[in-house]
Coordinates of C-alpha atoms in Angstrom, one line a residue:
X1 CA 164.0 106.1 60.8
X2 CA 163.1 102.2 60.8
X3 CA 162.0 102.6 64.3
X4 CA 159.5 105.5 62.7
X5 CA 157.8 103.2 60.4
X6 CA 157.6 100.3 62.4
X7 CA 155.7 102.5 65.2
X8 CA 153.3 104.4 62.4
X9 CA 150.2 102.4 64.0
X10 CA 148.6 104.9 65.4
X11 CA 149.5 108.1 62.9
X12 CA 149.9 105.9 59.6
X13 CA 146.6 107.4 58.2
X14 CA 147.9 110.6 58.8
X15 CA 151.5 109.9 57.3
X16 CA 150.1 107.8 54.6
X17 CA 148.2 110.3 53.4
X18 CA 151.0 113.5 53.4
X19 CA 153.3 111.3 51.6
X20 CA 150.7 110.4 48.5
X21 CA 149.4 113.9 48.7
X22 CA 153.3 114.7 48.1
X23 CA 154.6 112.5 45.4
X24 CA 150.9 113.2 43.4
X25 CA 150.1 115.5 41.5
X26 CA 149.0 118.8 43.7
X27 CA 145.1 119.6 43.7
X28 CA 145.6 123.2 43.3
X29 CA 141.9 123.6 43.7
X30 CA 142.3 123.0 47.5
X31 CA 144.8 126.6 47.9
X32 CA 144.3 126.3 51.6
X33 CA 146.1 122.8 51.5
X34 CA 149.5 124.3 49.4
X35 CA 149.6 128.0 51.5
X36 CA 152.6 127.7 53.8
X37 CA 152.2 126.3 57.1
X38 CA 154.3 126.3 60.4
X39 CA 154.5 123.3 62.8
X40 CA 155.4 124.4 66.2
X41 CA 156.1 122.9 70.2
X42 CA 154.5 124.0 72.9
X43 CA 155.6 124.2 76.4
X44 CA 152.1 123.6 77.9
X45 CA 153.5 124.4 81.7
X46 CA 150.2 124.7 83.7
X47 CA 149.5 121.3 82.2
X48 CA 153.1 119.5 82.7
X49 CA 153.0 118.6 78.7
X50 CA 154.1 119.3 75.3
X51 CA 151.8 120.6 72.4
X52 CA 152.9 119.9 68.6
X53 CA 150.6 121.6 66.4
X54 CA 150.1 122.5 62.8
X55 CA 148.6 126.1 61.6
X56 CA 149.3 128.1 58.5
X57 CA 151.1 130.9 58.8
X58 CA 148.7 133.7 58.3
X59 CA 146.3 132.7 60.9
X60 CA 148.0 134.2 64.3
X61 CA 147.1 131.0 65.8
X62 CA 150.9 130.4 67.6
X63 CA 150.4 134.3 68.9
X64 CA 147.5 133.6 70.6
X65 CA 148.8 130.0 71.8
X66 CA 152.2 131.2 73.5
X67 CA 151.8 132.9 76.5
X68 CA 154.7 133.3 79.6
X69 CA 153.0 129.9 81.3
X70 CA 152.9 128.4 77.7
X71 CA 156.2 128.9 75.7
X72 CA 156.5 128.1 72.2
X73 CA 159.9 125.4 71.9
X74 CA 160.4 125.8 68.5
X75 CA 158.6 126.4 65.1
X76 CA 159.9 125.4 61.7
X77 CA 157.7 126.8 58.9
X78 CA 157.3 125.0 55.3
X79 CA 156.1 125.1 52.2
X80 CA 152.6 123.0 52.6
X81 CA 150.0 121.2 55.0
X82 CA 151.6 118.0 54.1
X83 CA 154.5 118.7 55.1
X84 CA 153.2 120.3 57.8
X85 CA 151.2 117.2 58.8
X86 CA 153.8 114.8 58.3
X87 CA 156.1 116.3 60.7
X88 CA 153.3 116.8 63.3
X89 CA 152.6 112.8 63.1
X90 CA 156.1 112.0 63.1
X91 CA 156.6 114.1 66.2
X92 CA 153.7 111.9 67.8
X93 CA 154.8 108.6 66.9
X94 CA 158.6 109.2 68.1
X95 CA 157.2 110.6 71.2
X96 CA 155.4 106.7 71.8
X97 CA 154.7 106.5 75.9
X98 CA 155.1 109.2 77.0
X99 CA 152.4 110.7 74.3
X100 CA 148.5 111.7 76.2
X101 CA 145.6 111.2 73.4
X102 CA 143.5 113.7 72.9
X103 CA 143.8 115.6 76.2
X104 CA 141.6 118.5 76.4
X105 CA 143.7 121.6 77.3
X106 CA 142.4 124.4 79.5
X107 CA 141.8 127.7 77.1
X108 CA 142.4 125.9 74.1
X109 CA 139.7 124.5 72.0
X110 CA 138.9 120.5 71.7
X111 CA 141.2 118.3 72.4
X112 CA 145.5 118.4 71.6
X113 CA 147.8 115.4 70.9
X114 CA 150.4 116.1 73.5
X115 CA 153.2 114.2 75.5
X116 CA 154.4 114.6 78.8
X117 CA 156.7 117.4 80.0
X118 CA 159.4 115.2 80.9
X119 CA 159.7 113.5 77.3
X120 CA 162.3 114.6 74.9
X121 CA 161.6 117.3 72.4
X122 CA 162.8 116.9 68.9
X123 CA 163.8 119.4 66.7
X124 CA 161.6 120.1 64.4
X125 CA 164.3 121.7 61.9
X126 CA 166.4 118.3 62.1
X127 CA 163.0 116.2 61.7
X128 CA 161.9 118.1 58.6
X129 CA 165.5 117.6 56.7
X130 CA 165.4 113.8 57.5
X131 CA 162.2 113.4 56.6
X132 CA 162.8 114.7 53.6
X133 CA 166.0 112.6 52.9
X134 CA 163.6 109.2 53.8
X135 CA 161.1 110.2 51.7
X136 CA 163.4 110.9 48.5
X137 CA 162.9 113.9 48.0
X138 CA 159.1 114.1 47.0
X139 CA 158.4 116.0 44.3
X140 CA 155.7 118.7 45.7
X141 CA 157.8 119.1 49.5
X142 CA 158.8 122.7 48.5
X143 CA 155.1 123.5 46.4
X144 CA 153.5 126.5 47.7
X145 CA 150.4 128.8 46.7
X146 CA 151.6 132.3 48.0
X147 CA 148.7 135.4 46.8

C-alpha cells in the first residue's frame, strides 16, 4: 500500500476526504451519504476500457449499465459512500497509465474515469479488506442508514 499513497496525486482529494468523513463523527443529516452503496467494474467492450463506478444500491444504476457488450467484472457492496468512494479512487490510482481521464462514454452520461482494457483488474473484495486493514479500522466503515 506505500505505492498507493505515494501515487494519491491525482485522487488524494477524493481519498482524503472518505477517510475524515470515516474516522469523524457521521453527519446523519446527509442519509443519502450513509445508505449502502455498491462499487462495481465494468467491461466497457465497444470502447476497449474498464469502468469503476460508485452507485447506491437502490438506484438500478448497474442494471441499466451492464449489457452483453458491457459486462459488469465484479461488484462489492458496502456499508457507505465513503467507503464506496475510497475504493473507487483507489481503483484509479493503482490503475496509473494505463488510466483515460474523463473519457466520455457512448450511452452513458458525462464523462467516466476508466482505464484501458488491457490493464489489470483488481478485486474489489480484496481492495476493500486491505483498505480497511491500512486505515485501522475506521470507526464509521461498517455505519449505515437502512429505512
Amino acid at each position: 500500500m506505500s505505492t498507493l499513497i505515494n501515487g494519491m496525486h491525482a485522487y488524494g482529494d477524493m481519498i482524503g476526504v472518505s477517510i475524515q468523513n470515516l474516522q469523524q463523527r457521521p453527519d446523519v443529516e446527509k442519509v443519502e451519504k450513509w445508505k449502502p452503496h455498491r462499487v462495481y467494474i465494468i467491461n466497457l467492450t465497444d470502447e476497449g476500457l474498464h469502468k469503476v463506478g460508485v452507485t447506491r444500491s437502490t438506484t438500478g444504476r448497474l442494471t441499466r449499465l451492464a449489457t452483453r457488450a458491457r459486462p459488469v467484472v465484479e461488484v462489492v457492496e458496502v456499508a457507505n459512500r465513503p467507503v464506496a468512494q475510497l475504493i473507487e479512487a483507489t481503483v484509479l490510482v493503482l490503475r496509473g497509465s494505463k488510466r483515460k481521464r474523463a473519457t466520455t462514454i457512448k450511452h452513458l452520461r458525462g464523462t467516466a474515469e476508466c482505464w484501458r482494457e488491457d490493464g489489470e483488474v483488481p478485486s474489489l473484495v480484496n481492495l476493500e479488506r486491505q483498505l480497511y486493514e491500512f486505515w485501522e479500522a475506521p470507526k464509521n466503515w461498517n455505519f449505515s442508514i437502512v429505512e
